């Protein structure tokens, strides 16, 4: 194997930690983050790659010719983007399959620079989230009027959540405000005597705040041996759930609704 210079090893280390950061930020489980980061480093000529994860940081070490380079990066939570995760995996598969390694680092870096990070437009996301909340209300026995109110509540709540997230509000504050607005609109069914069961509208309007994906990742991390980050993710999801409850209670207290519940 051709000897790799210190500068070249630095570039590979930065590329590996960049890969791990993107995977963590966009919702990959810990086992996938570690595996893909290691595979990328080995494909680029490293003898070994070691990766350690925390809830909000990643530490990565590359080893080549008995020389170690270690780097640590902070992570920033982003919205879940499975399409981006698939793109990264495809880049690594292509890197591993490449025989000519003359400009492999440059080509891999360019592939990461050209990642497609586009997301669905806000109006489309809000519409479909509102429709999913409305479908949940209908399947639970809600009338068409209850379904319509739930659709509006879910859609407006999703628009609010996207707006606050884009302006970098604290995630817990974002969830509280979103739950408050969703419950406030859903609870209008009590005041105007809309539909057959107003409780369904309130419960279904906050369906978008259920942290299912992060919760599944936390259980997966714990079961696969990444206990620290798994527990951290679990606590984060529980705090999101608690924040949603706070927002719902605030709306019900404001409207003086004391008999909510099935």
Coordinates of C-alpha atoms in Angstrom, one line a residue, residues 125-232:
X125 CA -45.8 18.9 4.4
X126 CA -48.5 20.8 6.3
X127 CA -51.3 19.6 4.1
X128 CA -50.3 15.9 4.4
X129 CA -49.7 16.2 8.1
X130 CA -53.2 17.7 8.5
X131 CA -54.6 15.0 6.4
X132 CA -52.9 12.3 8.5
X133 CA -54.3 13.8 11.7
X134 CA -57.8 14.1 10.1
X135 CA -57.6 10.4 9.0
X136 CA -56.7 9.4 12.6
X137 CA -59.7 11.3 13.9
X138 CA -62.0 9.7 11.3
X139 CA -60.8 6.2 12.0
X140 CA -61.4 6.8 15.7
X141 CA -65.1 7.5 15.1
X142 CA -65.1 11.3 14.5
X143 CA -67.7 12.8 12.3
X144 CA -66.9 14.7 9.1
X145 CA -67.0 18.0 11.0
X146 CA -64.6 16.7 13.6
X147 CA -62.4 15.5 10.8
X148 CA -62.4 18.9 9.1
X149 CA -61.5 20.7 12.4
X150 CA -58.7 18.2 13.0
X151 CA -57.3 18.7 9.5
X152 CA -57.1 22.5 10.0
X153 CA -55.6 22.1 13.5
X154 CA -52.9 19.7 12.3
X155 CA -52.0 21.7 9.3
X156 CA -51.7 25.0 11.2
X157 CA -49.7 23.3 13.9
X158 CA -47.3 21.8 11.4
X159 CA -46.8 25.2 9.7
X160 CA -46.1 26.7 13.2
X161 CA -43.6 23.9 14.0
X162 CA -41.7 24.4 10.7
X163 CA -41.6 28.2 11.2
X164 CA -40.2 27.9 14.7
X165 CA -37.7 25.3 13.7
X166 CA -36.4 27.4 10.8
X167 CA -35.9 30.3 13.2
X168 CA -33.9 28.0 15.6
X169 CA -36.2 28.1 18.6
X170 CA -35.5 25.6 21.4
X171 CA -37.0 22.3 20.4
X172 CA -39.0 22.0 23.6
X173 CA -40.4 25.5 23.3
X174 CA -41.3 24.7 19.7
X175 CA -43.2 21.6 20.8
X176 CA -45.0 23.4 23.6
X177 CA -46.2 26.2 21.2
X178 CA -47.2 23.7 18.5
X179 CA -49.2 21.6 21.0
X180 CA -50.8 24.7 22.4
X181 CA -52.0 25.9 19.0
X182 CA -53.1 22.5 17.8
X183 CA -55.1 21.9 21.0
X184 CA -56.5 25.5 20.9
X185 CA -58.0 25.0 17.4
X186 CA -59.1 21.4 18.2
X187 CA -60.8 22.5 21.3
X188 CA -63.1 24.9 19.4
X189 CA -65.3 21.9 18.9
X190 CA -66.2 22.2 22.6
X191 CA -67.3 25.8 22.3
X192 CA -69.2 25.6 19.1
X193 CA -70.6 22.1 19.8
X194 CA -69.1 20.7 16.5
X195 CA -69.4 17.0 15.7
X196 CA -70.2 14.0 17.8
X197 CA -67.1 13.8 20.0
X198 CA -64.9 16.9 20.6
X199 CA -62.3 14.8 22.5
X200 CA -61.3 13.1 19.3
X201 CA -60.4 16.4 17.7
X202 CA -58.2 17.5 20.5
X203 CA -56.4 14.2 20.7
X204 CA -55.9 13.8 17.0
X205 CA -54.7 17.4 16.4
X206 CA -51.4 16.7 18.3
X207 CA -50.6 13.4 16.5
X208 CA -47.8 15.1 14.6
X209 CA -45.9 15.6 17.9
X210 CA -45.4 11.9 18.6
X211 CA -41.6 11.4 18.5
X212 CA -41.8 7.9 17.0
X213 CA -38.6 7.9 14.9
X214 CA -36.3 9.2 17.7
X215 CA -37.8 6.8 20.2
X216 CA -37.3 3.8 17.9
X217 CA -33.6 4.9 17.4
X218 CA -33.1 5.2 21.2
X219 CA -34.3 1.6 21.8
X220 CA -32.2 0.4 18.9
X221 CA -29.1 2.1 20.3
X222 CA -29.6 0.6 23.7
X223 CA -30.2 -2.9 22.3
X224 CA -27.1 -2.7 20.2
X225 CA -24.8 -1.6 23.0
X226 CA -24.8 2.1 22.6
X227 CA -26.3 2.7 26.0
X228 CA -25.1 6.2 26.6
X229 CA -26.4 7.8 23.5
X230 CA -29.5 5.5 23.6
X231 CA -30.4 6.8 27.0
X232 CA -29.7 10.4 25.9

